[in-house]
Amino acid sequence: MDTSAAKGPGRRIGRAVFHLVMTVLVVMLAVRTYQETAIAHARSTGSLRTAWATVVETTSHTTSGETGGGQDGGGKPFISQSYSVELRVDGERKTVDEVGPDAVHDLTQGRTVGVGLWHGRVVEIAGHHVWPGWHVTPVDGTLFVLYPLIMGYLIAQAVSARAYVARRTSGVRLTRDDRFAALWPGLAIGTAAIFALLVCGALGKGPVYWPVIPAGAGVTVALLRSQGMIRRRARRSSEDVA
């Protein structure tokens, strides 16, 4: 029985499913990056839509545990507290989660406060920033874990697209080894950018548009590398013709 014919369609379907999943992840990451960047820009420029809201209810959430102390113990107990605030804005109820104690200090039931809105989402309450930003939710957690894969996919697609354009416009063909040689420097630069951003995040200085930095740096380096290869191959072809 010839299994090669059966493997062909299976591989094509597998590749199609992989590209579909990666496209969905790229779109999700792009949407979240735009969202966080646009909210940060609106807050910095004071362009949030303002409205009056009535405090309906505040609910406290307490989390307790113990920090890890390694094999020799030394862990310390901790207690963290956050709040959920339910508001009535323009006749519509909105709930804001993960609000810090400072923001709810004066939010008594029935009080009227000013809120800042971005596309209907509460970003500020009485001048306090209450938008959680990048945090561990099912969506953000998935993007955090799979970000290196997403970044590598974007770099690989950029290299493939540049090779395709070179073949169609100038007749220069990049081999698989050429494409990999352009891909690896981009991955290395992108990975270094990820570690740099982790350090910045630990210091509380990570930019909200952080996904653009590693992917953008990796794509730029990979394209520059592939462009150099295209020029060398084009020069060799002209010399051979001469």
Tab-separated table of N, CA, C and O in Angstrom, residues 52-61 81-89 92-117 120-132:
chain	number	residue	atom	x	y	z
A	52	TRP	N	-20.853	60.784	34.372
A	52	TRP	CA	-21.154	60.633	35.785
A	52	TRP	C	-21.725	59.250	36.021
A	52	TRP	O	-22.507	58.732	35.217
A	53	ALA	N	-21.311	58.639	37.140
A	53	ALA	CA	-21.758	57.289	37.462
A	53	ALA	C	-22.177	57.230	38.930
A	53	ALA	O	-21.653	57.966	39.772
A	54	THR	N	-23.098	56.329	39.212
A	54	THR	CA	-23.555	56.103	40.577
A	54	THR	C	-23.016	54.774	41.071
A	54	THR	O	-23.120	53.758	40.372
A	55	VAL	N	-22.428	54.788	42.253
A	55	VAL	CA	-21.890	53.563	42.831
A	55	VAL	C	-23.049	52.696	43.318
A	55	VAL	O	-23.838	53.118	44.171
A	56	VAL	N	-23.153	51.500	42.760
A	56	VAL	CA	-24.209	50.574	43.153
A	56	VAL	C	-23.746	49.677	44.288
A	56	VAL	O	-24.446	49.494	45.294
A	57	GLU	N	-22.536	49.119	44.147
A	57	GLU	CA	-22.054	48.184	45.166
A	57	GLU	C	-20.557	47.998	45.008
A	57	GLU	O	-20.011	48.051	43.891
A	58	THR	N	-19.869	47.793	46.125
A	58	THR	CA	-18.453	47.416	46.114
A	58	THR	C	-18.295	46.100	46.874
A	58	THR	O	-18.863	45.930	47.947
A	59	THR	N	-17.539	45.190	46.287
A	59	THR	CA	-17.325	43.867	46.884
A	59	THR	C	-15.838	43.639	47.035
A	59	THR	O	-15.067	43.829	46.085
A	60	SER	N	-15.418	43.233	48.228
A	60	SER	CA	-13.989	42.995	48.480
A	60	SER	C	-13.642	41.534	48.233
A	60	SER	O	-14.462	40.638	48.441
A	61	HIS	N	-12.414	41.324	47.769
A	61	HIS	CA	-11.890	39.981	47.535
A	61	HIS	C	-10.528	39.896	48.215
A	61	HIS	O	-9.623	40.693	47.910
A	81	GLN	N	-5.662	42.320	48.829
A	81	GLN	CA	-7.087	42.635	48.778
A	81	GLN	C	-7.379	43.481	47.547
A	81	GLN	O	-6.662	44.433	47.231
A	82	SER	N	-8.424	43.104	46.838
A	82	SER	CA	-8.899	43.860	45.694
A	82	SER	C	-10.414	43.973	45.791
A	82	SER	O	-11.050	43.321	46.628
A	83	TYR	N	-10.971	44.795	44.909
A	83	TYR	CA	-12.405	45.065	44.982
A	83	TYR	C	-13.029	44.980	43.591
A	83	TYR	O	-12.356	45.202	42.568
A	84	SER	N	-14.299	44.652	43.594
A	84	SER	CA	-15.129	44.777	42.397
A	84	SER	C	-16.110	45.905	42.640
A	84	SER	O	-16.761	45.957	43.693
A	85	VAL	N	-16.203	46.820	41.689
A	85	VAL	CA	-17.072	47.986	41.827
A	85	VAL	C	-18.141	47.926	40.748
A	85	VAL	O	-17.827	47.817	39.560
A	86	GLU	N	-19.379	47.984	41.175
A	86	GLU	CA	-20.489	48.002	40.236
A	86	GLU	C	-21.032	49.422	40.151
A	86	GLU	O	-21.341	50.049	41.171
A	87	LEU	N	-21.111	49.920	38.925
A	87	LEU	CA	-21.532	51.294	38.680
A	87	LEU	C	-22.747	51.325	37.759
A	87	LEU	O	-22.956	50.403	36.968
A	88	ARG	N	-23.496	52.407	37.850
A	88	ARG	CA	-24.562	52.668	36.889
A	88	ARG	C	-24.154	53.889	36.086
A	88	ARG	O	-24.099	54.999	36.610
A	89	VAL	N	-23.830	53.664	34.813
A	89	VAL	CA	-23.348	54.723	33.932
A	89	VAL	C	-24.337	54.873	32.777
A	89	VAL	O	-24.557	53.922	32.023
A	92	GLU	N	-26.813	52.230	32.438
A	92	GLU	CA	-26.301	50.877	32.208
A	92	GLU	C	-25.361	50.478	33.340
A	92	GLU	O	-24.539	51.279	33.786
A	93	ARG	N	-25.498	49.236	33.797
A	93	ARG	CA	-24.634	48.752	34.875
A	93	ARG	C	-23.322	48.232	34.304
A	93	ARG	O	-23.317	47.465	33.346
A	94	LYS	N	-22.223	48.642	34.947
A	94	LYS	CA	-20.901	48.197	34.543
A	94	LYS	C	-20.141	47.757	35.788
A	94	LYS	O	-20.199	48.423	36.817
A	95	THR	N	-19.436	46.642	35.666
A	95	THR	CA	-18.654	46.112	36.779
A	95	THR	C	-17.171	46.205	36.448
A	95	THR	O	-16.739	45.794	35.362
A	96	VAL	N	-16.405	46.745	37.370
A	96	VAL	CA	-14.959	46.866	37.218
A	96	VAL	C	-14.305	45.982	38.276
A	96	VAL	O	-14.558	46.149	39.474
A	97	ASP	N	-13.489	45.034	37.835
A	97	ASP	CA	-12.819	44.111	38.749
A	97	ASP	C	-11.371	44.532	38.987
A	97	ASP	O	-10.822	45.383	38.275
A	98	GLU	N	-10.765	43.902	39.976
A	98	GLU	CA	-9.355	44.117	40.313
A	98	GLU	C	-9.049	45.590	40.605
A	98	GLU	O	-8.031	46.138	40.168
A	99	VAL	N	-9.921	46.229	41.351
A	99	VAL	CA	-9.715	47.630	41.728
A	99	VAL	C	-8.956	47.674	43.051
A	99	VAL	O	-9.286	46.948	43.998
A	100	GLY	N	-7.945	48.512	43.118
A	100	GLY	CA	-7.130	48.612	44.322
A	100	GLY	C	-7.831	49.344	45.444
A	100	GLY	O	-8.809	50.080	45.231
A	101	PRO	N	-7.334	49.186	46.684
A	101	PRO	CA	-7.965	49.841	47.847
A	101	PRO	C	-7.993	51.357	47.751
A	101	PRO	O	-8.937	51.992	48.225
A	102	ASP	N	-6.968	51.968	47.157
A	102	ASP	CA	-6.933	53.430	47.084
A	102	ASP	C	-8.092	53.982	46.268
A	102	ASP	O	-8.636	55.051	46.578
A	103	ALA	N	-8.468	53.252	45.205
A	103	ALA	CA	-9.520	53.750	44.318
A	103	ALA	C	-10.907	53.642	44.931
A	103	ALA	O	-11.819	54.364	44.534
A	104	VAL	N	-11.092	52.717	45.888
A	104	VAL	CA	-12.434	52.507	46.457
A	104	VAL	C	-12.576	53.129	47.834
A	104	VAL	O	-13.565	52.885	48.529
A	105	HIS	N	-11.599	53.947	48.211
A	105	HIS	CA	-11.611	54.508	49.569
A	105	HIS	C	-12.892	55.293	49.847
A	105	HIS	O	-13.479	55.194	50.927
A	106	ASP	N	-13.353	56.082	48.889
A	106	ASP	CA	-14.527	56.933	49.096
A	106	ASP	C	-15.722	56.505	48.251
A	106	ASP	O	-16.678	57.280	48.084
A	107	LEU	N	-15.695	55.298	47.714
A	107	LEU	CA	-16.786	54.851	46.845
A	107	LEU	C	-17.892	54.200	47.677
A	107	LEU	O	-18.073	52.985	47.678
A	108	THR	N	-18.627	55.011	48.385
A	108	THR	CA	-19.745	54.498	49.172
A	108	THR	C	-20.963	54.302	48.277
A	108	THR	O	-21.102	54.946	47.220
A	109	GLN	N	-21.822	53.410	48.694
A	109	GLN	CA	-23.011	53.090	47.904
A	109	GLN	C	-23.899	54.323	47.731
A	109	GLN	O	-24.194	55.040	48.663
A	110	GLY	N	-24.290	54.575	46.481
A	110	GLY	CA	-25.147	55.710	46.167
A	110	GLY	C	-24.410	56.976	45.810
A	110	GLY	O	-25.029	57.946	45.359
A	111	ARG	N	-23.092	56.983	45.966
A	111	ARG	CA	-22.330	58.195	45.657
A	111	ARG	C	-22.203	58.364	44.146
A	111	ARG	O	-22.089	57.403	43.387
A	112	THR	N	-22.201	59.607	43.710
A	112	THR	CA	-22.009	59.941	42.300
A	112	THR	C	-20.561	60.359	42.075
A	112	THR	O	-20.053	61.241	42.780
A	113	VAL	N	-19.906	59.710	41.111
A	113	VAL	CA	-18.495	59.974	40.838
A	113	VAL	C	-18.305	60.150	39.335
A	113	VAL	O	-19.103	59.674	38.527
A	114	GLY	N	-17.240	60.818	38.991
A	114	GLY	CA	-16.878	60.947	37.588
A	114	GLY	C	-16.049	59.759	37.133
A	114	GLY	O	-15.184	59.281	37.865
A	115	VAL	N	-16.323	59.284	35.931
A	115	VAL	CA	-15.592	58.139	35.385
A	115	VAL	C	-15.064	58.495	33.999
A	115	VAL	O	-15.622	59.352	33.305
A	116	GLY	N	-13.949	57.849	33.620
A	116	GLY	CA	-13.393	57.981	32.286
A	116	GLY	C	-13.647	56.714	31.506
A	116	GLY	O	-13.360	55.616	31.988
A	117	LEU	N	-14.186	56.851	30.307
A	117	LEU	CA	-14.586	55.706	29.500
A	117	LEU	C	-13.789	55.659	28.201
A	117	LEU	O	-13.476	56.696	27.597
A	120	GLY	N	-16.813	52.722	25.953
A	120	GLY	CA	-17.769	52.152	26.884
A	120	GLY	C	-17.170	51.403	28.048
A	120	GLY	O	-17.905	50.933	28.923
A	121	ARG	N	-15.861	51.265	28.115
A	121	ARG	CA	-15.202	50.539	29.197
A	121	ARG	C	-14.654	51.532	30.222
A	121	ARG	O	-14.009	52.520	29.851
A	122	VAL	N	-14.902	51.228	31.490
A	122	VAL	CA	-14.476	52.126	32.563
A	122	VAL	C	-12.968	51.998	32.765
A	122	VAL	O	-12.464	50.913	33.063
A	123	VAL	N	-12.276	53.105	32.590
A	123	VAL	CA	-10.820	53.141	32.728
A	123	VAL	C	-10.406	53.908	33.978
A	123	VAL	O	-9.420	53.567	34.624
A	124	GLU	N	-11.149	54.935	34.336
A	124	GLU	CA	-10.842	55.738	35.514
A	124	GLU	C	-12.107	55.937	36.337
A	124	GLU	O	-13.211	56.083	35.786
A	125	ILE	N	-11.937	55.931	37.651
A	125	ILE	CA	-13.022	56.239	38.582
A	125	ILE	C	-12.522	57.301	39.538
A	125	ILE	O	-11.547	57.078	40.265
A	126	ALA	N	-13.186	58.452	39.500
A	126	ALA	CA	-12.821	59.571	40.389
A	126	ALA	C	-11.334	59.897	40.288
A	126	ALA	O	-10.671	60.162	41.294
A	127	GLY	N	-10.794	59.845	39.058
A	127	GLY	CA	-9.389	60.176	38.835
A	127	GLY	C	-8.421	59.046	39.075
A	127	GLY	O	-7.220	59.195	38.816
A	128	HIS	N	-8.879	57.895	39.561
A	128	HIS	CA	-8.010	56.746	39.814
A	128	HIS	C	-8.031	55.796	38.609
A	128	HIS	O	-9.094	55.495	38.072
A	129	HIS	N	-6.855	55.341	38.239
A	129	HIS	CA	-6.735	54.406	37.133
A	129	HIS	C	-7.177	53.020	37.602
A	129	HIS	O	-6.604	52.456	38.533
A	130	VAL	N	-8.208	52.453	36.965
A	130	VAL	CA	-8.744	51.163	37.389
A	130	VAL	C	-8.712	50.125	36.263
A	130	VAL	O	-9.236	49.024	36.427
A	131	TRP	N	-8.118	50.477	35.124
A	131	TRP	CA	-8.014	49.498	34.044
A	131	TRP	C	-6.890	48.516	34.380
A	131	TRP	O	-5.764	48.928	34.642
A	132	PRO	N	-7.154	47.186	34.382
A	132	PRO	CA	-6.121	46.236	34.823
A	132	PRO	C	-4.948	46.104	33.880
A	132	PRO	O	-3.871	45.691	34.286
